[in-house]
XYZ file of C-alpha atoms in Angstrom:
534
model
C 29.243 7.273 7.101
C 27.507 10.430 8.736
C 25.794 9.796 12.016
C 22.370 9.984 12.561
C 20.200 10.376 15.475
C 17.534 8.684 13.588
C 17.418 6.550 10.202
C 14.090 5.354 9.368
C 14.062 2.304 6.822
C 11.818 1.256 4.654
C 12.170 -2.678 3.825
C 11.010 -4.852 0.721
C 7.682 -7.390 1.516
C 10.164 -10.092 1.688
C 13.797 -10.050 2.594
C 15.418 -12.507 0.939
C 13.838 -12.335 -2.112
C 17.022 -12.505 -4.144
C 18.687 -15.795 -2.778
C 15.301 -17.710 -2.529
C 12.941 -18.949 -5.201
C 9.925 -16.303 -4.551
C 7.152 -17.071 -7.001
C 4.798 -13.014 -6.604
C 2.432 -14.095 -9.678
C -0.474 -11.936 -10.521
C 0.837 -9.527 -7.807
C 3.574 -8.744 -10.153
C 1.195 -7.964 -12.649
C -0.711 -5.431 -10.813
C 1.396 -3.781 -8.760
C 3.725 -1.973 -11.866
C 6.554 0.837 -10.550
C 6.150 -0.344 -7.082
C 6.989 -4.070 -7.959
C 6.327 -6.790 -5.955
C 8.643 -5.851 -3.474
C 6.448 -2.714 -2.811
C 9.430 -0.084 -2.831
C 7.405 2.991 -2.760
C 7.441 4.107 1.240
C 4.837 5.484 2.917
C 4.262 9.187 2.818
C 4.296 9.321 6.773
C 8.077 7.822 6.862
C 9.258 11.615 5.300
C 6.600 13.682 7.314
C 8.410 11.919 10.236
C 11.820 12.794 8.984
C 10.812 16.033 8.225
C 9.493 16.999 11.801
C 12.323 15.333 13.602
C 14.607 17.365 11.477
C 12.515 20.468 11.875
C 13.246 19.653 15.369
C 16.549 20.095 15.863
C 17.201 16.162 15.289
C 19.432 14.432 11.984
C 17.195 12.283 10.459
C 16.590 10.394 6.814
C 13.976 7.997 4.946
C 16.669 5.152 3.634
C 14.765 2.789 1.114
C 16.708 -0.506 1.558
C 13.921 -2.081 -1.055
C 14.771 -0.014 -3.422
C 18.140 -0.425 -2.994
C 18.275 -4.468 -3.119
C 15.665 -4.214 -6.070
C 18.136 -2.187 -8.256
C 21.570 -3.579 -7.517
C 21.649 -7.426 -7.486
C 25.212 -6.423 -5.722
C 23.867 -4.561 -2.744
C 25.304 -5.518 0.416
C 22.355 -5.465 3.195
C 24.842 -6.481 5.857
C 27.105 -4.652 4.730
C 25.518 -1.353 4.350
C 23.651 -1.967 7.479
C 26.432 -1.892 9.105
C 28.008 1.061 8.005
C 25.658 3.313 8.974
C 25.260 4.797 12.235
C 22.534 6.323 14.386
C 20.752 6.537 18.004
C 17.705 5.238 16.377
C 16.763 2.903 13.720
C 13.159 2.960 12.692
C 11.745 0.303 10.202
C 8.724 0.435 8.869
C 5.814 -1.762 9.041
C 2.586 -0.242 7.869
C 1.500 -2.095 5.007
C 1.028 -6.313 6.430
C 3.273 -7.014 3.072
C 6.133 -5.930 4.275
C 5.671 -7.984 7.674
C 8.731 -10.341 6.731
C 11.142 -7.848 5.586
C 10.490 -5.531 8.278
C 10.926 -8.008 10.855
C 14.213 -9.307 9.363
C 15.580 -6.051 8.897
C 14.789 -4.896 12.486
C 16.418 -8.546 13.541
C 19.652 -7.309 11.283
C 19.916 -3.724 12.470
C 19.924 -5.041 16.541
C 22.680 -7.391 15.268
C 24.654 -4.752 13.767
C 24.260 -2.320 16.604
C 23.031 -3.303 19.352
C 23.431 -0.711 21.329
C 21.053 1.489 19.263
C 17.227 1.403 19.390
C 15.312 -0.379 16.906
C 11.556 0.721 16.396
C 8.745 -0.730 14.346
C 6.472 1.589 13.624
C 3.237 1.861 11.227
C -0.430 0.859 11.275
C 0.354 -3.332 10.997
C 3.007 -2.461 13.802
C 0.161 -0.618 15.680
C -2.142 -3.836 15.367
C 0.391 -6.287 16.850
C 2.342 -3.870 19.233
C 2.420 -6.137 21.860
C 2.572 -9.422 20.217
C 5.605 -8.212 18.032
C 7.444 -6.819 21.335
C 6.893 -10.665 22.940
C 8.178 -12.284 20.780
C 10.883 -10.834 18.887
C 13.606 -9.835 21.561
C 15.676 -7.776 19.022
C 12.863 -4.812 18.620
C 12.745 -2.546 21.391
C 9.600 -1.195 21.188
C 6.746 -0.444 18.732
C 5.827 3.528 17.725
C 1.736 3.238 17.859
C -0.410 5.390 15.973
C 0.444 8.709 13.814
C 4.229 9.059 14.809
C 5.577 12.622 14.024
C 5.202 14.436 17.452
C 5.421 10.597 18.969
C 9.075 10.029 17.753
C 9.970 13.819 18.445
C 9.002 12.703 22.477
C 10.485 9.653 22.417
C 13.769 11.554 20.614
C 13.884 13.978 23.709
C 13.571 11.124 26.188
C 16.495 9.706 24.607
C 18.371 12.347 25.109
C 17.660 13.458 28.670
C 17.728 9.999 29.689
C 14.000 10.101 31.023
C 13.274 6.029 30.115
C 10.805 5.040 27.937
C 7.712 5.340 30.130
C 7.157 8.981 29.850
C 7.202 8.886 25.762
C 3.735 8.661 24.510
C 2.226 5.931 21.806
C 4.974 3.891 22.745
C 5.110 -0.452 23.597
C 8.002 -1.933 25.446
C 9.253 -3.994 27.735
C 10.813 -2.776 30.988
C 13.550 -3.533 32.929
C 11.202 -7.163 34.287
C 9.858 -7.792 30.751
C 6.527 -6.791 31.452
C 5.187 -4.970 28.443
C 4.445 -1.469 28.235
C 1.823 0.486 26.140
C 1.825 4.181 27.230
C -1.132 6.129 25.850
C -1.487 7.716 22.787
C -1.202 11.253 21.935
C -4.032 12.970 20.465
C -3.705 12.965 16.860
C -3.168 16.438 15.131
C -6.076 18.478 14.243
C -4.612 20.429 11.149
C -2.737 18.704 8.808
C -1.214 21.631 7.498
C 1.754 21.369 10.572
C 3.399 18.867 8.687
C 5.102 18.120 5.408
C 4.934 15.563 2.759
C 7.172 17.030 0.168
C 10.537 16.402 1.828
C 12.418 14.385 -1.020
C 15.787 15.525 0.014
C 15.507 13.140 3.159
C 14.833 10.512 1.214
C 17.784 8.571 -0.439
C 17.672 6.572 -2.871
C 14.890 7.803 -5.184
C 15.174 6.162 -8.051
C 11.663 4.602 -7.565
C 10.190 8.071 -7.798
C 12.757 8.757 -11.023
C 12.359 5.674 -13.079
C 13.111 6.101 -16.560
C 10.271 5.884 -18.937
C 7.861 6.777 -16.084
C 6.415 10.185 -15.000
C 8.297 11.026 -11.881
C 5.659 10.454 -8.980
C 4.991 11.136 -4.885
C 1.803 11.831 -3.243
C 0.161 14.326 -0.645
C -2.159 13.393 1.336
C -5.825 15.717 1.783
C -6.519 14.784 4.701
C -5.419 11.833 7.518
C -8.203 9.774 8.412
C -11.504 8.655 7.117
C -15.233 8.677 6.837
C -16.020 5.815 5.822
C -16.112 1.648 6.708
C -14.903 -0.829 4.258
C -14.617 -3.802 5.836
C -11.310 -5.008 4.379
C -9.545 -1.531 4.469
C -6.670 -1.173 6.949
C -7.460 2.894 6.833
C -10.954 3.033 7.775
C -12.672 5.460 10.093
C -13.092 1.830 12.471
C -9.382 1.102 12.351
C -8.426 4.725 12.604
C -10.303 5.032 15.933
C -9.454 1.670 17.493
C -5.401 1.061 16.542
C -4.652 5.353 16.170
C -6.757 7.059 18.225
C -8.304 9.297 16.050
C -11.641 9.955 15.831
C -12.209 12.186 12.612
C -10.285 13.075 9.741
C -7.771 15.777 9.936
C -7.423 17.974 6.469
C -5.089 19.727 4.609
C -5.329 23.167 3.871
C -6.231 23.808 -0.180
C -3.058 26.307 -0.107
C -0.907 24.521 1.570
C -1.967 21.410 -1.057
C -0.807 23.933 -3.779
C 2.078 24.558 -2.006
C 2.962 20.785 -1.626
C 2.157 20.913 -5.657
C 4.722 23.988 -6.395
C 7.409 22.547 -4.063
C 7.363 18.939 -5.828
C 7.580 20.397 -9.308
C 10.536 22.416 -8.642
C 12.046 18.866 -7.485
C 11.159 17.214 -10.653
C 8.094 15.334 -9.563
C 5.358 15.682 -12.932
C 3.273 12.863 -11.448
C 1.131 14.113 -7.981
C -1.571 11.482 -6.294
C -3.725 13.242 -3.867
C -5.207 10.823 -1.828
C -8.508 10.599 -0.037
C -11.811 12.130 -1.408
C -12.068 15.726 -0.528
C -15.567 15.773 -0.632
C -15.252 13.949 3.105
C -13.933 18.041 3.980
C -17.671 18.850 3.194
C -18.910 21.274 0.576
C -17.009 24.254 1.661
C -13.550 22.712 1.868
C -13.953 20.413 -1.711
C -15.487 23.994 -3.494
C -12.316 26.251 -1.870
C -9.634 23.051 -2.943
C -10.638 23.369 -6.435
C -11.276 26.696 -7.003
C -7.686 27.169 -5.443
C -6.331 24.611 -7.833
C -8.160 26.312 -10.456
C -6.193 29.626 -9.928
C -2.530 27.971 -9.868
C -0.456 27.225 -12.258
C 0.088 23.787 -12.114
C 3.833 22.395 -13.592
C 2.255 18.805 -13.406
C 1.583 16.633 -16.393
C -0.674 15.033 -14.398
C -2.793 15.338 -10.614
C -4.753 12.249 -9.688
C -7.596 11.859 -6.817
C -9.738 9.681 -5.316
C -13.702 9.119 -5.076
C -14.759 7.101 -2.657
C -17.876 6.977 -4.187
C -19.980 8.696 -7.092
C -19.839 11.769 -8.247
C -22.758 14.869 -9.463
C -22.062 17.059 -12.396
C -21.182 19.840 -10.452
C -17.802 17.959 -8.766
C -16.865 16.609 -12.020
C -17.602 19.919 -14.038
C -15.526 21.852 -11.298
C -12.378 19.282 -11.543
C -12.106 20.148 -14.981
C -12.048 23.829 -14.634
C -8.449 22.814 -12.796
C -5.196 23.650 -15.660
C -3.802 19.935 -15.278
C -4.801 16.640 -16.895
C -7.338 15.083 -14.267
C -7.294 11.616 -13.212
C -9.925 10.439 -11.006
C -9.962 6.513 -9.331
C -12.802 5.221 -7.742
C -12.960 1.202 -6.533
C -16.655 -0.072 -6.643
C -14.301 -3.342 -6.083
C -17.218 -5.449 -6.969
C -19.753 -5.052 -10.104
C -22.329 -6.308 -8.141
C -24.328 -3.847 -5.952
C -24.797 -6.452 -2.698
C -21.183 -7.185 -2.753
C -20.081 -3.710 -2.927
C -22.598 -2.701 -0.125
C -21.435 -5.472 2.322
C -18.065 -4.539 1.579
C -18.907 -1.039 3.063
C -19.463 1.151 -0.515
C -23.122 1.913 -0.261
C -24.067 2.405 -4.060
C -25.043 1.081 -6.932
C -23.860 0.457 -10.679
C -26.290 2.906 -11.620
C -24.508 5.410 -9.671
C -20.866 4.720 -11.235
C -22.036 4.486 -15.073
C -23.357 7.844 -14.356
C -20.313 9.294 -13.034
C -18.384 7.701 -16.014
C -20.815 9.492 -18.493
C -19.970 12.972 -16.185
C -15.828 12.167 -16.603
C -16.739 11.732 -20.431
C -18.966 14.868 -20.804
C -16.069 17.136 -18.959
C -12.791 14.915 -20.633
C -11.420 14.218 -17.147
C -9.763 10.676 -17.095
C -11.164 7.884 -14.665
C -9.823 4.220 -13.439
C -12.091 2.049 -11.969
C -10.609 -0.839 -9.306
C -12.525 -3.821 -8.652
C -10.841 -6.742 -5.935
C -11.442 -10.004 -6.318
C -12.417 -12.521 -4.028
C -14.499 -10.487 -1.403
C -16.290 -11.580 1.541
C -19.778 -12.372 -0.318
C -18.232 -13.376 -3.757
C -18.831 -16.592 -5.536
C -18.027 -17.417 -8.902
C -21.086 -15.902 -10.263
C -20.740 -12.451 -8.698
C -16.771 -12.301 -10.118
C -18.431 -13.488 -13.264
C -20.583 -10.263 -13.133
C -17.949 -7.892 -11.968
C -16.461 -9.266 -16.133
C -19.266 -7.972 -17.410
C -18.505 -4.918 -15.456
C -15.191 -4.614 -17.060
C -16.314 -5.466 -20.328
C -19.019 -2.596 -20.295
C -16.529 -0.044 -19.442
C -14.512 -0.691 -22.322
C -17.278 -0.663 -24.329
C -17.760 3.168 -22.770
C -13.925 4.113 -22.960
C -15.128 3.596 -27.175
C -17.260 6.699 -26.562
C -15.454 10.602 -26.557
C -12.226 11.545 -25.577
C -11.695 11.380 -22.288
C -10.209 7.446 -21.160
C -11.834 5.421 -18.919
C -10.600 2.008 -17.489
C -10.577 -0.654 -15.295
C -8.126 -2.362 -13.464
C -8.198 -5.083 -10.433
C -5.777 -6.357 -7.842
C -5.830 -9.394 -6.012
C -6.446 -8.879 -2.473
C -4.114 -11.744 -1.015
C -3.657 -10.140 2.265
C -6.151 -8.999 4.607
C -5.712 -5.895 6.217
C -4.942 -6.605 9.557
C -7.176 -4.142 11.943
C -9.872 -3.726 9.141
C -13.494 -4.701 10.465
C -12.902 -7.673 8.522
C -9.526 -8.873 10.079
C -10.912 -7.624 13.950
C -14.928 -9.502 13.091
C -14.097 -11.827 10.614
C -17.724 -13.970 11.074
C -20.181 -10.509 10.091
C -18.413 -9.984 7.070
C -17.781 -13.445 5.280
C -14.402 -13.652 6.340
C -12.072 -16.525 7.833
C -8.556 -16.004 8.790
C -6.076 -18.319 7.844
C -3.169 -15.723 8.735
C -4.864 -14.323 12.771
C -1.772 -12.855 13.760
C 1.776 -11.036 13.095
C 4.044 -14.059 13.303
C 1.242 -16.113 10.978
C 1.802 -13.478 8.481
C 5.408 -13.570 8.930
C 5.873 -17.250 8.336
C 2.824 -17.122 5.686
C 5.507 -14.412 3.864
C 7.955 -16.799 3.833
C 6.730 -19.291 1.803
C 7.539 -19.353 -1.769
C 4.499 -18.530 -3.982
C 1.636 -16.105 -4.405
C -1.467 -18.134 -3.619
C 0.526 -19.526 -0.150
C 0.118 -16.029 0.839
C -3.490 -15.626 0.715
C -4.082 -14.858 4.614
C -8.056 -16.167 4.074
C -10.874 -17.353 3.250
C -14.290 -15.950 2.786
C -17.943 -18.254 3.431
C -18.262 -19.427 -0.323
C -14.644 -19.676 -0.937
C -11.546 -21.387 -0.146
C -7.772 -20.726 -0.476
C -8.124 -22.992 -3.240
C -11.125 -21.393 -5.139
C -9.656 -17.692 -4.706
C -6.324 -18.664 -6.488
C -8.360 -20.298 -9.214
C -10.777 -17.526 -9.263
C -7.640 -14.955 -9.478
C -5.569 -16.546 -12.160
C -8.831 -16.633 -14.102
C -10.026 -12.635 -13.295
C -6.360 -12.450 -14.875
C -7.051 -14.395 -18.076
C -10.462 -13.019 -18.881
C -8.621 -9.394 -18.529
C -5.896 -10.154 -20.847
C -8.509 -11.301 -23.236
C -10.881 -8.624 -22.920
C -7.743 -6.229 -23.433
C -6.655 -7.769 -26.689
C -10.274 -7.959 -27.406
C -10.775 -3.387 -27.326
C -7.503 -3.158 -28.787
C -5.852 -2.411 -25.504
C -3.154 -5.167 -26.054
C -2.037 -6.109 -29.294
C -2.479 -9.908 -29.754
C 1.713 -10.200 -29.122
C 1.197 -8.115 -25.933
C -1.241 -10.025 -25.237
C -0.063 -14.034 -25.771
C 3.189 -12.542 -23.664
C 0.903 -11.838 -20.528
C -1.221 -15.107 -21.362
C 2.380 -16.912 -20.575
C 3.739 -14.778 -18.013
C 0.927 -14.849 -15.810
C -1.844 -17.070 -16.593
C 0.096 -20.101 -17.837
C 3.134 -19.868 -15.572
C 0.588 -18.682 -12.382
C -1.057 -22.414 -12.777
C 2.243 -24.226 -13.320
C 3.757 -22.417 -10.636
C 0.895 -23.599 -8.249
C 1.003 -26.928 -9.123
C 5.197 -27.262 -8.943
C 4.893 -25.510 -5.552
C 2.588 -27.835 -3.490
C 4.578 -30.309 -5.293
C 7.822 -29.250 -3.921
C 6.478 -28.795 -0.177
C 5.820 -31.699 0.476
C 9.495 -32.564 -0.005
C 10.637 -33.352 3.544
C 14.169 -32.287 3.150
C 14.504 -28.407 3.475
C 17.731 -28.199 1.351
C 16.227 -30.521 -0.992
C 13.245 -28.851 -1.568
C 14.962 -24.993 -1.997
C 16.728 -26.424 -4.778
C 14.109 -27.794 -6.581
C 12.175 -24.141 -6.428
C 15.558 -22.815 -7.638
C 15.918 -25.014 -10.466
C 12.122 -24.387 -11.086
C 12.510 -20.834 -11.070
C 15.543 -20.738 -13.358
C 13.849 -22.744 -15.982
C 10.631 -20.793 -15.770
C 12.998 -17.505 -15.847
C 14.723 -18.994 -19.121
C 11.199 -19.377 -20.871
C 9.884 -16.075 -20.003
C 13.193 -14.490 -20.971
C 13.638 -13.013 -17.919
């Protein structure tokens, strides 16, 4: 196996998801390509590979997820242990992955314990300290935006300097006394790294699936403008866990750049993500007009809005040669709920920008969450009518319009909502890294739920979830979205088998005996496996 000075890993949400009974539910329904083992790795993992390389350093993105998901005979152990590097980096930015990443980390110290094992990412950057306590086998945390981080800590290394002089960094020294040295300022031009590094990624089969446009994304810009409470990414959380204090953008040609440089590798899918219009007018107008002059080999360019939209941004995206798709996630179809969450505006606001994305033909999804910090049953009730209005708009011209919603299951930890959980309707039933650990390892979907909100309890959100599901699935079949086949299937999968599966779970925990109990999930799960046809 070729050394490497540094292998950065990205893990699955849960480690062991193929020797124990692991029930994902309505998460597998929403989370397609990605699956419920959420393979796709952050963007940042090949930026950081990509500037450590740049830097004189051998360094890849190695998707162990992926990996497990797509060969039932994959070693971990094993492979682990074949490899070889200085440094071995696992991610932990999304809380979902808190589990795996923690178990992998546990493995690679195991394996080589003379190396040094980092966590790094913006859940690692929450609990820095707490996850360098207690868990003997990391070394040390990577805080904050990482590139020029890891490429100090990298020359530390190497001239034997100790860890104290390498910025963003928690550890514990030689007495056991943790250390956080500062952070680095984060970059001011995003344009000094790059995204579109797929050749240090291995394998990449989740970007390749068959059937499926090949995807990646590019970011605009790093940071953010805005507040919602539950978001892990928002200007708050950016300032307090990463230091930075305004978003830094992307230049519109090196964005067309990034574009060129991912078609000639095959990608026909490109997300960019974040709303340029946070650049101001200047930078949105000079992004589109220099998207309008290349010649796009996409068959498709997604972005975000982050809120709604005038005529002139919508007429201008369509001037662009590509297919436009635009999301936007009012997340609630009530106005109060959506404002408390942090998106100041109104339905008024997004049925107007619909009727702009059907006047121009440019393609729009609409994301709704459910189970939000001022939600009762009434206000999810309204956010169906929500859904059922934009089908009845999707009828209307050419250009598609739909909805979709996600369970939100975990709360972001550093959000505003996590950090003051009382000012936005929130209670935490996961409050800190281990909690989510051991809240990952339980079995089934609606154990995972890491709170509550002040009109709702664990309880009521999986109930209000499973149902969110079943009114879809019925609304679908009911536009001609799913044929009534299509439809009955997803009835089964996820709406009949998500209330079974809730009922035989709290049933089988309270079985003292641990042995006992993991083989009555097994048995569970092979039976419910053998009626879906799985």
């Amino acid at each position: 196996m070729t050394p490497y000075d540094v292998i950065l890993i990205h893990p699955p949400a849960i480690y062991d998801f193929r020797k124990k009974a692991i029930f994902p539910g309505p998460i597998a329904y929403t989370v397609g390509g990605s699956t419920e083992q959420f393979i796709m790795p952050p963007v940042g993992m090949l930026s950081i590979a990509d500037y450590l390389s740049r830097n004189g350093y051998h360094a890849r993105v190695d998707n162990i997820a992926e990996r497990m998901i797509f060969s039932a005979d994959f070693d971990v152990e094993r492979y682990i242990g074949d490899l070889s590097a200085k440094v071995f980096a696992v991610g932990l930015h999304w809380c979902v992955h808190s589990q795996g990443a923690i178990e992998i980390a546990r493995l690679c110290k195991k394996l080589h314990p003379d190396a040094v094992v980092l966590l790094g990412g913006l859940t690692a950057s929450v609990f820095h300290e707490e996850i360098v306590r207690k868990f003997d086998f990391v070394d040390a945390v990577l805080r904050g935006e990482a590139e020029k981080p890891f490429l100090a800590l990298m020359q530390a290394l190497e001239q034997q300097e100790g860890l104290g002089k390498s910025p963003n960094l928690t550890f514990r020294d030689g007495a056991g006394d943790i250390i956080s040295t500062p952070l680095m300022k984060p970059c001011e031009d995003l344009d000094e790294f790059e995204f579109t590094r797929l050749d240090l990624l291995e394998p990449k089969r989740a970007i390749f699936t068959p059937g499926m446009l090949p995807s990646w994304v590019v970011p605009i810009c790093r940071g953010c403008l805005h507040n919602c409470v539950t978001c892990g990414g928002s200007a708050y959380s950016y300032r307090t866990y990463l230091g930075r204090t305004r978003p830094a953008f992307r230049s519109p040609e090196k964005i067309a750049e990034d574009l060129r440089k991912l078609s000639q590798q095959g990608v026909q899918l490109v997300f960019l993500f974040q709303d340029a219009r946070m650049g101001g007018e200047e930078y949105w107008r000079k992004l589109l007009t220099t998207l309008q002059k290349e010649k796009i080999q996409l068959r498709q360019l997604t972005m975000e809005l982050f809120g709604p939209a005038d005529e002139e941004y919508i007429k201008e995206l369509a001037k662009i040669n590509v297919p436009i798709v635009l999301t936007i996630s009012p997340e609630s179809g009530v106005d109060y709920v959506r404002g408390a969450q942090g998106r100041k505006y109104t339905n008024e606001g997004l049925l107007r920008t619909i009727e702009l994305c059907k006047k121009y033909g440019v393609s729009l999804g609409i994301f709704s969450m459910i189970a939000l910090g001022n939600d009762t049953p009434e206000t999810i009730q309204s956010t169906w009518e929500e859904w059922e209005q934009i089908c009845m708009m999707n009828l209307k011209g050419n250009a598609p319009v739909d909805y979709a919603f996600g369970p939100m299951i975990l709360l972001d930890p550093g959000s505003l909502a996590f950090d003051r959980t009382t000012s936005y309707g929130y209670r935490l039933i996961f409050k800190n890294f281990e909690d989510y650990v051991k809240g990952m390892s339980l079995p089934s979907w609606h154990q995972w739920i890491s709170y509550e909100t002040k009109f709702l309890d664990r309880e009521a959100i999986a109930k209000w979830i499973i149902d969110s599901l079943e009114y879809s699935i019925n609304l679908r079949e009911k536009f001609g979205f799913y044929s009534k086949s299509d439809a009955d299937t997803a009835r089964f999968c996820f709406v009949e088998a998500g209330k079974e599966t809730i009922h035989v779970v709290d049933e089988a925990m309270n079985i003292p005996d641990e042995g006992e109990r993991s083989r009555s999930l097994k048995t569970y799960r092979a039976s419910l496996e053998s009626k879906l046809g799985l």
